[in-house]
Coordinates of C-alpha atoms and ligand atoms in Angstrom, one line a residue:
M1 CA 24.2 3.2 15.5
A2 CA 22.9 5.7 12.9
N3 CA 19.4 7.2 13.2
F4 CA 17.2 7.5 10.1
S5 CA 17.1 11.2 10.7
D6 CA 20.8 11.5 10.0
W7 CA 19.8 11.5 6.3
Q8 CA 18.7 15.1 6.6
L9 CA 22.2 16.1 7.7
G10 CA 23.4 15.1 4.3
V11 CA 20.8 17.3 2.7
Y12 CA 22.1 20.3 4.6
L13 CA 25.7 19.3 4.0
N14 CA 25.1 19.2 0.3
G15 CA 23.3 22.5 0.6
L16 CA 26.5 24.0 2.0
M17 CA 28.2 22.8 -1.1
G18 CA 25.7 24.6 -3.3
E19 CA 23.3 21.7 -4.1
V20 CA 19.7 22.9 -3.9
P21 CA 17.3 19.9 -3.5
T22 CA 14.9 19.4 -6.4
L23 CA 12.4 16.9 -4.8
P24 CA 9.6 17.8 -2.3
F25 CA 9.9 17.3 1.4
G26 CA 6.2 17.4 2.3
F27 CA 2.9 16.0 0.9
A28 CA 1.3 19.3 -0.2
E29 CA 4.2 20.1 -2.6
L30 CA 4.5 16.4 -3.7
E31 CA 0.8 16.3 -4.7
R32 CA 1.0 19.7 -6.5
R33 CA 4.1 18.6 -8.4
A34 CA 2.5 15.3 -9.4
A35 CA -0.7 17.2 -10.6
E36 CA 1.6 19.3 -12.8
T37 CA 3.5 16.3 -14.1
M38 CA 0.9 13.6 -14.6
E39 CA -1.5 13.1 -17.5
P40 CA -4.8 14.5 -16.1
R41 CA -6.7 11.2 -16.5
L42 CA -4.0 9.4 -14.5
F43 CA -3.8 12.0 -11.8
D44 CA -7.5 11.8 -11.4
Y45 CA -7.4 8.1 -11.1
V46 CA -4.8 8.3 -8.3
A47 CA -6.1 11.3 -6.5
G48 CA -9.8 10.5 -6.9
G49 CA -12.1 8.3 -4.8
A50 CA -15.6 7.1 -4.1
G51 CA -18.5 9.4 -4.5
D52 CA -18.1 12.9 -2.9
E53 CA -14.6 11.9 -1.8
Q54 CA -15.5 12.8 1.8
T55 CA -14.1 9.4 3.1
Q56 CA -10.7 10.0 1.7
S57 CA -10.6 13.6 3.0
A58 CA -11.7 12.3 6.4
N59 CA -9.0 9.7 6.4
V60 CA -6.4 12.5 6.2
A61 CA -8.2 14.8 8.6
E62 CA -8.6 12.2 11.3
F63 CA -4.9 12.1 11.9
A64 CA -5.1 15.8 13.1
A65 CA -7.6 14.7 15.7
Y66 CA -4.8 12.9 17.5
G67 CA -1.8 14.3 19.4
L68 CA 1.4 12.8 20.8
L69 CA 2.5 13.5 24.3
P70 CA 6.0 14.9 24.5
R71 CA 8.2 13.3 27.1
M72 CA 11.5 14.9 28.1
L73 CA 14.8 13.6 29.3
S74 CA 13.8 10.0 28.3
G75 CA 17.1 9.0 26.7
A76 CA 15.8 8.7 23.1
A77 CA 19.0 9.8 21.4
Q78 CA 19.2 6.5 19.7
R79 CA 16.1 5.2 18.0
D80 CA 15.2 1.7 17.0
L81 CA 12.4 1.6 14.4
S82 CA 12.6 -2.1 13.8
V83 CA 9.5 -4.4 13.8
S84 CA 8.8 -8.1 13.4
L85 CA 6.0 -8.8 11.0
L86 CA 4.8 -12.1 9.6
G87 CA 8.0 -13.7 10.6
L88 CA 10.1 -11.0 9.0
S89 CA 12.5 -8.8 10.8
L90 CA 12.1 -5.4 9.2
P91 CA 14.3 -2.3 9.9
T92 CA 11.4 0.0 9.8
P93 CA 7.6 -0.1 10.4
I94 CA 6.6 1.1 6.9
L95 CA 5.5 -0.7 3.8
M96 CA 4.6 0.4 0.3
A97 CA 0.9 -0.5 0.0
P98 CA -0.3 -2.1 -3.2
V99 CA -1.0 0.5 -5.9
G100 CA -2.3 -1.1 -9.0
V101 CA -1.2 1.7 -11.4
I102 CA 2.2 2.3 -10.0
G103 CA 3.5 0.8 -13.2
V104 CA 2.2 3.6 -15.4
C105 CA 3.0 6.3 -12.8
A106 CA 6.8 6.2 -13.4
P107 CA 8.1 8.2 -16.4
D108 CA 9.4 5.0 -18.1
G109 CA 6.2 3.1 -17.6
H110 CA 7.8 0.5 -15.3
G111 CA 6.8 1.8 -11.9
D112 CA 6.4 -1.6 -10.3
L113 CA 10.1 -2.2 -11.0
A114 CA 10.9 1.3 -9.8
A115 CA 9.1 0.6 -6.5
A116 CA 10.8 -2.7 -6.1
R117 CA 14.2 -1.1 -6.6
A118 CA 13.3 1.5 -4.1
A119 CA 12.4 -1.3 -1.7
A120 CA 15.8 -2.9 -2.4
E121 CA 17.5 0.4 -1.7
T122 CA 15.7 1.4 1.5
G123 CA 14.7 -2.0 3.1
V124 CA 11.0 -0.9 2.9
P125 CA 9.0 -3.8 1.7
L126 CA 6.7 -3.5 -1.3
I127 CA 3.3 -5.1 -1.4
G128 CA 3.0 -5.7 -5.1
S129 CA -0.4 -5.4 -6.6
T130 CA -2.1 -8.0 -8.8
L131 CA -2.4 -5.1 -11.3
M132 CA 1.2 -4.8 -12.4
Q133 CA 2.7 -3.4 -15.6
D134 CA 5.6 -6.0 -15.4
P135 CA 5.1 -9.6 -14.4
L136 CA 5.3 -10.4 -10.7
E137 CA 8.4 -12.5 -11.2
D138 CA 10.3 -9.5 -12.7
V139 CA 9.2 -7.3 -9.9
A140 CA 10.3 -9.9 -7.3
A141 CA 13.7 -10.1 -8.9
A142 CA 14.2 -6.3 -8.5
L143 CA 13.5 -6.5 -4.7
G144 CA 17.0 -7.5 -3.9
E145 CA 17.3 -8.5 -0.2
T146 CA 14.2 -6.7 0.8
P147 CA 11.1 -8.9 1.3
G148 CA 8.0 -8.4 -0.8
L149 CA 4.4 -9.4 -0.3
F150 CA 2.0 -10.2 -3.1
Q151 CA -1.5 -8.6 -3.1
L152 CA -4.3 -10.8 -4.6
Y153 CA -7.5 -9.5 -6.1
T154 CA -9.3 -12.8 -6.1
P155 CA -10.5 -13.5 -9.6
A156 CA -13.9 -15.0 -10.4
E157 CA -12.2 -18.2 -11.6
R158 CA -10.5 -20.1 -8.8
D159 CA -7.9 -21.7 -11.0
V160 CA -6.6 -18.2 -12.0
A161 CA -6.4 -17.2 -8.3
E162 CA -4.5 -20.4 -7.5
S163 CA -2.1 -19.8 -10.4
L164 CA -1.3 -16.3 -9.2
V165 CA -0.7 -17.4 -5.7
H166 CA 1.5 -20.2 -6.7
R167 CA 3.5 -17.9 -9.0
A168 CA 4.0 -15.4 -6.2
E169 CA 5.2 -18.2 -3.9
A170 CA 7.6 -19.5 -6.5
A171 CA 8.9 -16.0 -7.2
G172 CA 9.9 -15.6 -3.5
Y173 CA 7.2 -13.3 -2.1
R174 CA 7.0 -13.7 1.6
G175 CA 3.2 -13.4 2.1
I176 CA -0.1 -13.1 0.4
V177 CA -2.4 -10.1 1.0
V178 CA -5.9 -10.7 -0.1
T179 CA -7.9 -7.5 -0.7
L180 CA -11.5 -8.0 0.2
D181 CA -13.0 -4.5 -0.5
T182 CA -12.7 -4.5 -4.3
W183 CA -14.9 -7.4 -5.6
T184 CA -16.3 -4.8 -7.9
L185 CA -15.3 -1.2 -8.8
G186 CA -16.4 1.7 -6.5
Y187 CA -18.4 4.7 -7.8
R188 CA -15.7 7.1 -8.9
P189 CA -17.0 10.3 -10.4
R190 CA -13.6 11.5 -11.7
D191 CA -13.0 8.3 -13.7
L192 CA -16.6 8.3 -14.9
R193 CA -16.2 11.9 -16.2
H194 CA -13.2 10.7 -18.3
G195 CA -15.2 7.6 -19.3
I196 CA -12.1 5.4 -18.8
F197 CA -9.6 4.1 -16.2
P198 CA -6.1 2.7 -16.9
Q199 CA -6.8 -1.1 -16.9
L200 CA -9.5 -0.7 -19.6
T201 CA -6.8 0.6 -21.9
G202 CA -4.8 -2.6 -21.2
A203 CA -2.5 -1.0 -18.7
C204 CA -1.2 -2.9 -15.6
L205 CA -2.5 -6.3 -16.7
A206 CA 0.9 -8.0 -17.1
N207 CA 0.2 -10.6 -14.4
Y208 CA -2.8 -11.8 -16.4
A209 CA -1.2 -11.7 -19.8
S210 CA 1.7 -13.7 -18.4
D211 CA -0.4 -16.2 -16.6
P212 CA -0.7 -19.6 -18.4
V213 CA -4.1 -20.4 -16.7
F214 CA -5.6 -17.0 -17.6
R215 CA -4.3 -17.3 -21.1
S216 CA -5.8 -20.8 -21.5
K217 CA -9.2 -19.2 -21.1
L218 CA -8.8 -17.0 -24.2
A219 CA -9.7 -18.1 -27.7
V220 CA -6.8 -16.0 -29.0
S221 CA -3.8 -14.7 -27.3
P222 CA -3.7 -11.2 -25.7
E223 CA -1.0 -10.2 -28.2
E224 CA -3.3 -11.1 -31.1
D225 CA -6.5 -9.6 -29.7
P226 CA -5.8 -7.1 -26.9
N227 CA -9.5 -6.0 -26.7
A228 CA -10.8 -9.5 -26.2
F229 CA -8.1 -10.0 -23.5
V230 CA -9.1 -6.8 -21.6
G231 CA -12.8 -7.7 -22.0
Y232 CA -12.3 -11.1 -20.5
W233 CA -10.2 -9.5 -17.7
A234 CA -13.0 -7.0 -16.9
L235 CA -15.6 -9.8 -16.8
T236 CA -13.6 -12.0 -14.4
F237 CA -11.5 -9.5 -12.4
G238 CA -13.7 -9.6 -9.3
N239 CA -15.4 -12.3 -7.3
P240 CA -18.6 -10.9 -5.9
G241 CA -19.6 -14.3 -4.5
L242 CA -16.6 -14.5 -2.2
T243 CA -17.6 -15.1 1.5
W244 CA -16.0 -16.1 4.8
D245 CA -16.6 -19.7 3.7
D246 CA -14.0 -19.2 1.0
V247 CA -11.2 -18.1 3.4
A248 CA -10.5 -21.8 4.1
W249 CA -9.8 -22.3 0.4
L250 CA -7.6 -19.2 0.3
R251 CA -5.8 -20.5 3.4
S252 CA -5.2 -23.8 1.8
L253 CA -3.5 -22.3 -1.3
T254 CA -0.2 -21.5 0.3
P255 CA 1.9 -22.1 3.4
L256 CA 2.9 -18.4 3.1
P257 CA 1.5 -15.9 5.7
L258 CA -2.0 -14.8 4.7
V259 CA -3.3 -11.3 5.4
L260 CA -6.8 -10.0 4.7
K261 CA -6.9 -6.4 3.6
G262 CA -9.9 -4.1 4.1
I263 CA -10.9 -5.3 7.5
C264 CA -12.4 -2.5 9.7
A265 CA -15.0 -4.3 11.9
P266 CA -13.9 -6.1 15.1
D267 CA -16.3 -9.0 14.3
D268 CA -14.6 -9.4 10.9
V269 CA -11.2 -9.5 12.7
R270 CA -12.5 -12.3 14.9
R271 CA -13.8 -14.2 11.8
A272 CA -10.4 -13.8 10.1
R273 CA -8.6 -15.1 13.3
D274 CA -10.9 -18.1 13.4
A275 CA -10.1 -18.8 9.7
G276 CA -6.5 -19.0 10.5
V277 CA -5.1 -15.9 8.9
D278 CA -1.7 -14.5 10.0
G279 CA -2.4 -10.8 9.8
I280 CA -5.1 -8.2 9.6
Y281 CA -4.8 -5.2 7.2
C282 CA -7.1 -2.3 8.4
S283 CA -7.8 -0.1 5.5
N284 CA -10.7 1.5 3.6
H285 CA -8.7 1.5 0.4
G286 CA -8.0 5.2 0.7
G287 CA -11.7 6.0 0.4
R288 CA -11.7 4.8 -3.2
Q289 CA -14.2 1.9 -2.9
A290 CA -17.1 2.6 -0.5
A291 CA -18.1 5.7 1.4
S292 CA -17.4 4.9 5.0
A293 CA -15.7 6.5 8.0
P294 CA -12.0 7.5 8.5
A295 CA -10.0 4.3 8.5
L296 CA -8.0 5.5 11.6
S297 CA -11.3 5.5 13.6
F298 CA -11.4 1.8 13.1
L299 CA -7.8 1.0 14.1
P300 CA -8.2 0.8 17.9
G301 CA -11.1 -1.6 17.7
V302 CA -9.3 -3.7 15.1
V303 CA -6.1 -3.8 17.2
E304 CA -8.0 -4.9 20.3
A305 CA -9.8 -7.7 18.4
A306 CA -6.6 -8.8 16.7
G307 CA -5.0 -9.7 20.0
D308 CA -1.5 -11.1 19.1
L309 CA -2.1 -11.0 15.3
P310 CA -0.2 -8.2 13.6
V311 CA -2.2 -5.3 12.2
I312 CA -1.1 -3.4 9.1
F313 CA -2.8 0.0 8.7
D314 CA -3.2 2.4 5.7
S315 CA -5.5 5.1 4.4
G316 CA -4.7 8.8 4.8
V317 CA -1.1 8.5 5.8
R318 CA 0.7 11.6 4.5
S319 CA 3.6 12.2 6.9
G320 CA 6.0 10.7 9.4
A321 CA 3.9 12.1 12.2
D322 CA 0.8 10.2 10.8
I323 CA 2.9 7.0 10.8
V324 CA 3.9 7.5 14.5
K325 CA 0.3 8.1 15.5
A326 CA -0.9 5.0 13.7
L327 CA 1.9 3.0 15.4
A328 CA 1.0 4.5 18.8
L329 CA -2.6 3.4 18.2
G330 CA -1.4 -0.1 17.9
A331 CA -0.6 -0.7 14.2
T332 CA 2.3 -3.1 13.7
A333 CA 3.2 -1.5 10.4
V334 CA 1.9 1.3 8.3
G335 CA 1.2 1.4 4.5
I336 CA 2.1 4.3 2.3
G337 CA -0.3 4.7 -0.7
R338 CA -0.9 7.8 -2.8
P339 CA 2.3 9.5 -1.7
Y340 CA 4.6 7.0 -3.4
A341 CA 2.5 6.9 -6.6
Y342 CA 3.0 10.7 -6.8
A343 CA 6.7 10.3 -6.0
A344 CA 7.0 7.8 -8.8
T345 CA 5.8 10.3 -11.3
L346 CA 8.6 12.7 -10.4
G347 CA 11.5 10.4 -11.3
G348 CA 10.8 6.7 -10.6
T349 CA 13.1 4.8 -8.2
D350 CA 15.1 7.9 -7.0
S351 CA 12.1 9.9 -6.2
I352 CA 10.4 7.0 -4.4
V353 CA 13.6 6.5 -2.4
H354 CA 13.6 10.2 -1.6
L355 CA 10.0 10.0 -0.3
L356 CA 10.7 7.0 1.9
R357 CA 13.8 8.6 3.3
C358 CA 11.8 11.8 4.1
L359 CA 9.1 9.8 5.8
L360 CA 11.6 7.7 7.8
A361 CA 13.5 10.8 8.9
E362 CA 10.3 12.4 10.1
V363 CA 9.1 9.2 11.9
D364 CA 12.5 9.0 13.6
L365 CA 12.6 12.6 14.7
T366 CA 8.9 12.6 15.7
M367 CA 9.6 9.7 18.0
G368 CA 13.0 10.9 19.2
L369 CA 12.0 14.5 20.0
N370 CA 8.9 13.4 21.7
G371 CA 11.0 11.0 23.8
Y372 CA 10.1 7.6 22.4
A373 CA 13.1 5.5 21.6
D374 CA 11.3 2.5 20.1
L375 CA 8.0 1.2 19.2
A376 CA 7.5 -0.5 22.5
A377 CA 7.8 2.9 24.3
L378 CA 5.4 4.4 21.8
R379 CA 2.8 1.7 22.6
D380 CA 3.3 1.7 26.3
G381 CA 0.1 3.7 26.9
G382 CA -0.3 7.4 27.0
A383 CA 1.8 8.4 24.0
V384 CA -1.1 9.2 21.8
F385 CA -4.4 11.0 22.8
R386 CA -7.5 12.3 21.1
R387 CA -7.4 16.1 21.2
Ligands
FNR1 C1 -4.8 1.7 -4.5 N1 -5.0 0.7 -3.6 C2 -4.9 -0.7 -4.0 N2 -5.1 -1.6 -3.0 C3 -5.0 -2.9 -3.4 O1 -5.2 -3.8 -2.5 N3 -4.6 -3.3 -4.6 C4 -4.5 -2.4 -5.6 O2 -4.1 -2.7 -6.7 C5 -4.7 -1.0 -5.3 N4 -4.5 0.0 -6.2 C6 -4.6 1.3 -5.9 C7 -4.4 2.3 -6.8 C8 -4.3 3.6 -6.5 C9 -4.1 4.7 -7.5 C10 -4.5 4.0 -5.1 C11 -4.4 5.4 -4.7 C12 -4.8 3.0 -4.2 C13 -5.3 1.0 -2.2 C14 -4.0 1.1 -1.4 O3 -3.4 -0.1 -1.2 C15 -4.2 1.8 -0.1 O4 -5.2 1.1 0.7 C16 -4.6 3.3 -0.2 O5 -3.8 3.9 -1.2 C17 -4.5 4.0 1.1 O6 -5.0 5.3 1.0 P1 -4.1 6.6 0.8 O7 -3.2 6.7 2.0 O8 -3.3 6.4 -0.4 O9 -5.0 7.7 0.7

């Protein structure tokens, strides 16, 4: 059986034939190249975060506080990175986290489709955001055999939420991820300095413009009066009144697996369990919403409280080694955020595929060279420690 790291052999082989790689192999270069490529307002939207941005910096820094214990002669020549998540058998433990501007990050302005095609090519599932540049049905169709999940920002109007969930179900998404930490927009100095953010220009609102229930609320169609459409979206995007009492309603909307995103407190994990959810998504939204603490510092407590429920983790993941550390701390699967938004800007599907292959090769080699053949070995205790 092939290992994911075999991919790098192809890079060297091509090099022998004179082909010099053009895409980055690490996050620092990826981010620098994206900053050079992207329109400054868009780069700031992706790179920026809440307040002084210390939370997002701490998300990244926290990974360096952990080390992996190398084990020798453990027979890890063949690795198995597969996981079972929400009833899905996945070849690898990584996911593309929902990124609501991925649509406009790709050079052709169809980044959701680019990400879906990258999912189809790599087997890495995409969690499609509510904020898409192409309708969720088109994105689902581009996923090929790879499963996708749909992320819901619960709108103020329940019938719109219901319509989005039912559309996602009909389109073939395999689970609904409800994001809880964005019932209103965080305080983001970079966006404030520009005085704008992408959705206010009408970008990434295709799921609303294509939704019959949302459209029925408008006096005139989005095509006839785009400003009124965006204005109504802005007024009804979030649902500040959502509480634990509403989780039963969310649960009742669909037989699909339901995951709550943004959970960091063990008590909230227990409430989510009691409400009958199928998975917990531990994340602080990449430090974009509220000033908090490094998301990784919450992971062990969340995993313990989750018991047999799967835990997806994101926030601050920049390398294959970060992914291995999060898995060793108990995450079932790990979400990639900003890195694939940056990758999209460098060339759409191909550059996202390149990023995912880099990360998977690094996960594979980090596990193998440290002596862990599979995720069970990694989680068997003692693989990860705080330095
Ligand atoms: C996000 N994130 C996000 N989350 C979500 O549930 N729905 C969304 O539409 C978005 N949109 C979005 C846009 C951009 C530009 C970013 C960077 C992030 C949060 C995302 O799913 C994930 O939690 C973070 O990206 C994780 O942090 P890092 O690893 O990217 O720093």
